[in-house]
Each structure stands twice: as structure tokens, then as C-alpha cells.
Amino acid sequence: MATSGSTDYNATRNDIITSAYGICGAIALGESASNEEVQVAGDALQKMIKAWQAEGTQLWKNEEVVVFLNVGTEKYSLGPSGGNAALEQDLYVTKLNGAHSSGATSLTVDSTTGMAASDKIGVVLTDGTLDWETISSVDSTTALTVTALDGAASDNGVVYTYTSTIARPLRLVNGRRRDWTGSDPIDTPFANMVSRQQYMDQPNKNNAGLPTEGYYDPQITDGELHIWPSPSSSSHTVHLTGQMPVEDIDTASNNFDFPQEWLEALEWNLAVRLAPRVGTPLNERSWLKNEALEKRMLLMAWDTEPTAVFFQPDFIGEEL
């Protein structure tokens, strides 16, 4: 017998809700939840997923966040109403082919690959600052039209483009600085992502140089990234591994922002949250909770980076 050849099984929000009600005994096989029951379960599902984020996001939600540096700016707002930042897979970088005057709307670049009308475009100007405009049209493989440049730009000036605004990162870790001035980009790892106190204790936060450390405050709507030293070049970017939020489940037909192996854990853990509301007996709730926890712990143990772990004895206090 031939196998299906497919590996794309998935479930919608209402599929998981129906399964969860069945697991906790609220509806029988073949029955459907009422509109009110679906609303209650949908709300519980959203809250459960958001609460899980507090334990740390899993590998599939770790994404590389790119922060565009501007000379003399040490604080950057990251999120839906924040400043310019992008996910690394959404970033395209090229260079100017020839000098361009202030007010120029037609740009000649080495390549327009990945660019489209309405994308954000950042051009490093001759004075070292970063000017953000919008792409009006992509005219050829090397030419595009933008809103007018705010200053003159030199030949080989770095050009950044991206399409989408990022969500607010929950955490930022493992920072590195990328230099775009050469023929190939060069990464230099940050010395540290530091605590709030460590950053606040820096005596001169406006000290100019190439950034070597950062502090991230997630806030509520937009997070705040502080870097030190204050950038001396806009031809560098900062790249950080971001723990990004899980997408909302807004409609009945939405799939989940989870890998397919998490679907069973989602329905069983939702059933645990629904059980007290639908009158599941206490002894059955205890069993249900244990089953759901086991399924989730299996997935959390699986969804970790397969790296080596080293142990060594602690000789502190031993006499030599």
C-alpha cells in the first residue's frame, strides 16, 4: 500500500476546541459546541497560549531581529508602533552605484533583488546618518524611485530595505554587530546582553563607538533596546536572537502558530482549562491534568537545541 506522500496535517482553532470539549466529557462524539461554548473556549485558548510564553518561547519562535543603527542614537523602540527594525529574512541590503544629491528620488543601486513598492528603504548618507524613505517603484534590476532623500549620499553608501513591521520581542539574546561596508558582511559578537542595572550604571551612555553590549526592556506595546557604546556608524546593524510572541488565533478557521507536533498538547491542555467550567468530576480532572502535563513536557523536552552539555567538578574551597 502506498503512503500519502504528504506531511502537512494541521488543525483549525475550532477543531482543537471541539476535541478539547470531547476530552473533558462536555460533548459526545459527533456533537458540536454551541456558539457560547466556542467563545468561552477560544478565550481560554488565547490566554493559555499567552501564558505559556512566560515559560520561554520554543525554538520555532526564535527569530533574528535586525536593528538599524543611527549615529549617536542609543535607544531603539521595537514593535508595531516602534522604529525601523526587521526580521533578518525580510532584510535586503545593497549599495548605491554612484553619488546621489539631496532631494534625489531616482536611485541607482547594485541590485534591487527582494525590493518592492511600499517597502521601507534606509540610505546611509554622506554625513553618516541613516535616512528612511519609502520605495515608490522598482524600475529595473538596478534602479528604483523613492521619496526624496534628506541629504547627499556617496557612492557605495549602504542601503537597507524591508517590508514588514516586527512584533514586540519578548526577549532579545545573543547580540552581534554586522559591518556592511566591505564586500562581505562581517559579524562581531556582543560581549554581553546586560541587565538593567548594568546598563544604567554605565557612566557615559553617549560614549561613541561600535556597540559591544545591549540591554532590552520589553515594556507592553513596544520594547526598548539600549545599546552601548552609542553608534558611531550607520553602516552597521545589530542582530539579536529574538524570542517572538506566538500569533493570536482570531477566527474559527485559523491554524496555530505552532508546529504540528504540538496539536495534541494544545487540545489536552485546553481540556484541562475547560473541565471546571463544564462540571468534569474532580477525580477525572486530576487524571486529565496529568495526561495533559505529560504531553506538554514531552514536547518541551523535544523542542530544545541539540547542543553538547559539559560538566566539571567544582574545586572551590579544596586545598591544593
Short mmCIF file of C-alpha atoms in Angstrom, two decimals:
data_model
loop_
_atom_site.label_atom_id
_atom_site.label_comp_id
_atom_site.label_asym_id
_atom_site.label_seq_id
_atom_site.Cartn_x
_atom_site.Cartn_y
_atom_site.Cartn_z
CA MET A 1 0.00 0.00 0.00
CA ALA A 2 1.37 3.41 -0.94
CA THR A 3 1.86 6.11 1.68
CA SER A 4 0.23 9.51 1.23
CA GLY A 5 3.43 11.37 0.46
CA SER A 6 2.16 14.37 2.46
CA THR A 7 3.29 15.73 5.84
CA ASP A 8 1.09 18.82 6.10
CA TYR A 9 -1.59 17.69 8.60
CA ASN A 10 -2.99 20.59 10.58
CA ALA A 11 -6.00 21.63 12.66
CA THR A 12 -8.03 24.81 12.97
CA ARG A 13 -8.98 26.64 16.14
CA ASN A 14 -12.47 25.07 16.18
CA ASP A 15 -11.04 21.58 15.56
CA ILE A 16 -9.00 21.90 18.77
CA ILE A 17 -11.94 23.37 20.69
CA THR A 18 -14.26 20.51 19.67
CA SER A 19 -11.62 17.91 20.61
CA ALA A 20 -11.00 19.61 23.98
CA TYR A 21 -14.71 19.59 24.88
CA GLY A 22 -14.88 15.92 23.94
CA ILE A 23 -11.83 15.04 26.07
CA CYS A 24 -13.34 16.64 29.19
CA GLY A 25 -16.71 14.99 28.56
CA ALA A 26 -18.73 18.09 27.72
CA ILE A 27 -19.90 16.91 24.29
CA ALA A 28 -20.35 13.47 22.77
CA LEU A 29 -18.71 12.17 19.62
CA GLY A 30 -20.30 13.83 16.61
CA GLU A 31 -21.77 16.73 18.58
CA SER A 32 -20.73 20.35 18.17
CA ALA A 33 -20.12 23.01 20.81
CA SER A 34 -22.56 25.91 20.98
CA ASN A 35 -21.53 29.39 19.87
CA GLU A 36 -21.21 30.44 23.51
CA GLU A 37 -19.07 27.39 24.32
CA VAL A 38 -16.83 28.14 21.35
CA GLN A 39 -16.40 31.73 22.52
CA VAL A 40 -15.51 30.65 26.06
CA ALA A 41 -13.04 28.05 24.80
CA GLY A 42 -11.49 30.43 22.29
CA ASP A 43 -10.83 32.96 25.04
CA ALA A 44 -9.34 30.26 27.29
CA LEU A 45 -7.16 29.06 24.42
CA GLN A 46 -5.77 32.53 23.75
CA LYS A 47 -4.95 33.08 27.42
CA MET A 48 -3.32 29.66 27.73
CA ILE A 49 -1.03 30.26 24.76
CA LYS A 50 -0.07 33.73 26.01
CA ALA A 51 0.65 32.34 29.49
CA TRP A 52 2.91 29.65 28.02
CA GLN A 53 5.12 32.42 26.63
CA ALA A 54 6.12 33.31 30.20
CA GLU A 55 7.98 30.00 30.39
CA GLY A 56 10.10 30.93 27.40
CA THR A 57 9.29 30.53 23.72
CA GLN A 58 10.36 27.39 21.90
CA LEU A 59 12.83 27.08 19.06
CA TRP A 60 10.38 27.78 16.24
CA LYS A 61 9.67 31.25 17.65
CA ASN A 62 13.34 32.25 17.89
CA GLU A 63 13.96 34.68 15.04
CA GLU A 64 16.81 37.01 14.13
CA VAL A 65 15.86 40.65 14.72
CA VAL A 66 17.76 43.38 12.85
CA VAL A 67 18.08 46.82 14.44
CA PHE A 68 19.25 49.62 12.15
CA LEU A 69 21.73 51.89 13.88
CA ASN A 70 21.81 55.65 13.61
CA VAL A 71 24.82 57.68 14.64
CA GLY A 72 24.51 58.95 18.21
CA THR A 73 21.28 57.04 18.99
CA GLU A 74 21.50 54.62 21.92
CA LYS A 75 17.77 53.75 22.39
CA TYR A 76 15.62 51.92 19.82
CA SER A 77 11.88 51.20 20.03
CA LEU A 78 10.93 47.74 18.73
CA GLY A 79 7.36 46.71 17.97
CA PRO A 80 4.23 47.52 15.94
CA SER A 81 4.44 51.27 16.63
CA GLY A 82 8.20 51.41 17.14
CA GLY A 83 11.06 52.50 14.92
CA ASN A 84 12.70 50.80 11.96
CA ALA A 85 13.59 47.16 12.64
CA ALA A 86 13.13 43.96 10.65
CA LEU A 87 13.34 40.20 10.81
CA GLU A 88 16.51 39.00 9.12
CA GLN A 89 14.62 37.00 6.46
CA ASP A 90 12.83 40.24 5.46
CA LEU A 91 16.04 42.27 5.06
CA TYR A 92 17.74 43.07 1.75
CA VAL A 93 20.98 45.07 1.66
CA THR A 94 22.68 46.64 -1.32
CA LYS A 95 24.86 49.70 -2.06
CA LEU A 96 24.48 52.87 -4.06
CA ASN A 97 26.02 52.85 -7.51
CA GLY A 98 27.23 56.43 -7.77
CA ALA A 99 26.76 59.54 -5.66
CA HIS A 100 23.27 60.98 -5.17
CA SER A 101 22.33 64.55 -4.27
CA SER A 102 19.99 65.71 -1.53
CA GLY A 103 16.39 65.55 -2.76
CA ALA A 104 17.10 62.74 -5.22
CA THR A 105 14.13 60.47 -5.95
CA SER A 106 15.78 58.16 -8.50
CA LEU A 107 18.36 55.81 -7.00
CA THR A 108 20.82 53.57 -8.80
CA VAL A 109 21.94 50.59 -6.74
CA ASP A 110 23.93 47.42 -7.23
CA SER A 111 20.77 45.28 -7.11
CA THR A 112 17.04 45.68 -6.45
CA THR A 113 16.60 42.00 -5.61
CA GLY A 114 13.89 41.49 -2.98
CA MET A 115 12.61 45.08 -3.19
CA ALA A 116 9.02 46.13 -3.89
CA ALA A 117 6.90 49.26 -3.95
CA SER A 118 5.89 50.48 -0.44
CA ASP A 119 8.92 48.82 1.19
CA LYS A 120 10.90 50.86 3.69
CA ILE A 121 14.34 51.89 2.44
CA GLY A 122 17.19 53.26 4.57
CA VAL A 123 20.10 55.04 2.89
CA VAL A 124 23.34 55.85 4.73
CA LEU A 125 24.08 59.46 3.84
CA THR A 126 27.48 61.08 3.36
CA ASP A 127 27.34 62.60 6.86
CA GLY A 128 26.96 59.09 8.33
CA THR A 129 23.28 59.37 9.33
CA LEU A 130 20.58 56.97 8.16
CA ASP A 131 17.72 58.42 6.09
CA TRP A 132 14.49 56.37 5.90
CA GLU A 133 12.20 56.75 2.90
CA THR A 134 9.59 54.62 1.08
CA ILE A 135 10.05 52.86 -2.26
CA SER A 136 7.61 54.30 -4.81
CA SER A 137 8.52 51.84 -7.58
CA VAL A 138 11.18 49.33 -8.57
CA ASP A 139 12.10 50.34 -12.12
CA SER A 140 14.76 47.79 -13.10
CA THR A 141 17.30 45.40 -11.61
CA THR A 142 19.42 48.41 -10.57
CA ALA A 143 17.05 51.40 -10.42
CA LEU A 144 14.23 52.45 -8.11
CA THR A 145 12.19 55.52 -7.26
CA VAL A 146 11.84 56.70 -3.67
CA THR A 147 10.54 59.66 -1.73
CA ALA A 148 13.19 62.39 -1.74
CA LEU A 149 16.49 61.83 0.11
CA ASP A 150 17.03 64.18 3.06
CA GLY A 151 20.73 64.60 2.29
CA ALA A 152 23.52 63.75 -0.13
CA ALA A 153 24.69 60.12 -0.33
CA SER A 154 28.07 58.87 -1.54
CA ASP A 155 28.94 56.10 -3.97
CA ASN A 156 28.88 52.68 -2.24
CA GLY A 157 26.69 54.02 0.55
CA VAL A 158 24.88 51.16 2.30
CA VAL A 159 21.16 50.72 1.51
CA TYR A 160 18.73 48.67 3.65
CA THR A 161 15.21 47.61 2.65
CA TYR A 162 12.49 45.62 4.39
CA THR A 163 8.72 45.12 4.12
CA SER A 164 7.05 44.31 7.43
CA THR A 165 6.98 45.87 10.89
CA ILE A 166 8.06 43.40 13.59
CA ALA A 167 6.07 42.31 16.62
CA ARG A 168 7.35 43.28 20.07
CA PRO A 169 10.09 40.77 21.01
CA LEU A 170 9.53 39.08 24.37
CA ARG A 171 13.28 38.82 24.92
CA LEU A 172 16.44 39.59 22.99
CA VAL A 173 19.57 37.49 23.48
CA ASN A 174 22.88 36.75 21.78
CA GLY A 175 23.57 40.10 20.12
CA ARG A 176 26.09 40.68 17.33
CA ARG A 177 27.11 43.70 15.27
CA ARG A 178 27.28 43.39 11.48
CA ASP A 179 29.55 45.58 9.34
CA TRP A 180 28.21 46.12 5.80
CA THR A 181 31.00 48.35 4.49
CA GLY A 182 33.13 45.61 2.88
CA SER A 183 32.40 43.25 0.00
CA ASP A 184 31.03 40.72 2.51
CA PRO A 185 29.25 41.46 5.80
CA ILE A 186 31.33 40.75 8.92
CA ASP A 187 29.78 39.82 12.29
CA THR A 188 31.31 40.64 15.68
CA PRO A 189 29.55 39.06 18.69
CA PHE A 190 28.44 41.34 21.52
CA ALA A 191 30.39 40.96 24.72
CA ASN A 192 27.09 40.83 26.65
CA MET A 193 23.36 41.35 26.80
CA VAL A 194 23.35 43.09 30.16
CA SER A 195 20.84 43.66 32.96
CA ARG A 196 19.02 46.94 33.57
CA GLN A 197 21.31 47.80 36.46
CA GLN A 198 24.46 47.05 34.47
CA TYR A 199 23.30 49.33 31.68
CA MET A 200 22.11 52.11 33.97
CA ASP A 201 25.46 52.00 35.80
CA GLN A 202 27.33 52.90 32.60
CA PRO A 203 28.84 56.32 33.41
CA ASN A 204 28.63 57.75 29.88
CA LYS A 205 25.77 56.34 27.82
CA ASN A 206 26.53 58.68 24.91
CA ASN A 207 30.10 57.47 24.59
CA ALA A 208 30.57 56.99 20.81
CA GLY A 209 31.92 53.81 19.28
CA LEU A 210 30.91 50.46 17.81
CA PRO A 211 28.29 48.77 20.07
CA THR A 212 29.50 45.86 22.19
CA GLU A 213 26.57 45.26 24.55
CA GLY A 214 22.84 45.79 24.88
CA TYR A 215 20.01 45.90 27.41
CA TYR A 216 16.41 45.07 26.42
CA ASP A 217 13.29 46.22 28.25
CA PRO A 218 10.17 44.52 26.75
CA GLN A 219 7.62 47.07 28.05
CA ILE A 220 4.00 46.50 26.84
CA THR A 221 3.39 47.71 23.27
CA ASP A 222 6.94 48.34 22.05
CA GLY A 223 10.14 47.09 23.62
CA GLU A 224 13.16 49.34 24.20
CA LEU A 225 16.66 48.27 23.22
CA HIS A 226 19.54 50.24 24.70
CA ILE A 227 22.98 49.69 23.20
CA TRP A 228 26.44 50.78 24.29
CA PRO A 229 28.55 52.48 23.12
CA SER A 230 26.31 54.88 21.20
CA PRO A 231 26.82 54.04 17.47
CA SER A 232 29.48 55.88 15.53
CA SER A 233 28.38 54.35 12.20
CA SER A 234 25.05 53.71 10.49
CA SER A 235 26.74 51.25 8.10
CA HIS A 236 26.47 48.64 10.85
CA THR A 237 23.39 46.82 12.10
CA VAL A 238 22.74 44.95 15.33
CA HIS A 239 21.36 41.43 15.02
CA LEU A 240 19.81 39.70 18.02
CA THR A 241 18.11 36.39 18.55
CA GLY A 242 14.58 37.39 19.48
CA GLN A 243 12.08 35.27 21.39
CA MET A 244 8.99 36.36 19.45
CA PRO A 245 5.33 36.17 20.53
CA VAL A 246 3.01 33.43 19.27
CA GLU A 247 0.39 34.72 16.83
CA ASP A 248 -3.21 35.13 18.01
CA ILE A 249 -5.96 32.70 17.00
CA ASP A 250 -8.62 35.12 15.81
CA THR A 251 -11.10 33.09 13.74
CA ALA A 252 -12.63 29.61 13.63
CA SER A 253 -10.57 28.63 10.59
CA ASN A 254 -7.18 29.91 11.82
CA ASN A 255 -4.39 27.36 12.10
CA PHE A 256 -1.99 27.58 15.02
CA ASP A 257 1.39 29.29 15.09
CA PHE A 258 2.78 26.00 16.40
CA PRO A 259 4.44 23.02 14.70
CA GLN A 260 2.01 20.19 14.02
CA GLU A 261 3.51 18.00 16.78
CA TRP A 262 2.05 20.45 19.33
CA LEU A 263 -1.60 19.98 18.29
CA GLU A 264 -2.32 17.14 20.74
CA ALA A 265 -0.76 19.05 23.64
CA LEU A 266 -2.89 22.08 22.75
CA GLU A 267 -6.20 20.19 22.80
CA TRP A 268 -5.44 18.28 26.02
CA ASN A 269 -4.24 21.36 27.90
CA LEU A 270 -7.26 23.32 26.72
CA ALA A 271 -9.44 20.49 28.04
CA VAL A 272 -7.84 20.94 31.48
CA ARG A 273 -8.86 24.61 31.48
CA LEU A 274 -12.40 23.84 30.34
CA ALA A 275 -13.01 20.94 32.73
CA PRO A 276 -14.01 23.01 35.82
CA ARG A 277 -16.40 25.10 33.71
CA VAL A 278 -18.26 22.10 32.28
CA GLY A 279 -18.51 20.15 35.54
CA THR A 280 -15.98 17.39 34.92
CA PRO A 281 -15.70 15.36 38.18
CA LEU A 282 -12.69 16.24 40.34
CA ASN A 283 -11.05 12.80 40.09
CA GLU A 284 -11.27 12.90 36.31
CA ARG A 285 -9.82 16.42 36.28
CA SER A 286 -6.76 15.18 38.19
CA TRP A 287 -6.20 12.40 35.65
CA LEU A 288 -6.77 14.83 32.77
CA LYS A 289 -4.26 17.30 34.20
CA ASN A 290 -1.58 14.61 34.49
CA GLU A 291 -2.17 13.44 30.90
CA ALA A 292 -2.03 16.98 29.55
CA LEU A 293 1.13 17.81 31.50
CA GLU A 294 2.85 14.67 30.23
CA LYS A 295 2.04 15.55 26.62
CA ARG A 296 3.31 19.09 27.03
CA MET A 297 6.51 18.11 28.87
CA LEU A 298 7.32 15.64 26.09
CA LEU A 299 7.13 18.45 23.54
CA MET A 300 9.13 20.91 25.66
CA ALA A 301 11.88 18.33 26.13
CA TRP A 302 11.93 17.63 22.40
CA ASP A 303 11.90 21.25 21.28
CA THR A 304 15.38 22.18 22.50
CA GLU A 305 18.58 22.85 20.67
CA PRO A 306 20.67 19.66 20.30
CA THR A 307 23.95 21.00 21.69
CA ALA A 308 26.57 19.37 23.87
CA VAL A 309 26.50 19.88 27.63
CA PHE A 310 29.74 19.81 29.61
CA PHE A 311 30.07 19.08 33.33
CA GLN A 312 33.12 19.61 35.50
CA PRO A 313 33.79 19.22 39.22
CA ASP A 314 33.72 22.32 41.43
CA PHE A 315 37.04 22.57 43.27
CA ILE A 316 36.27 25.84 45.06
CA GLY A 317 37.47 25.58 48.66
CA GLU A 318 39.61 22.49 48.03
CA GLU A 319 43.16 22.61 49.31
CA LEU A 320 45.84 22.00 46.71
#
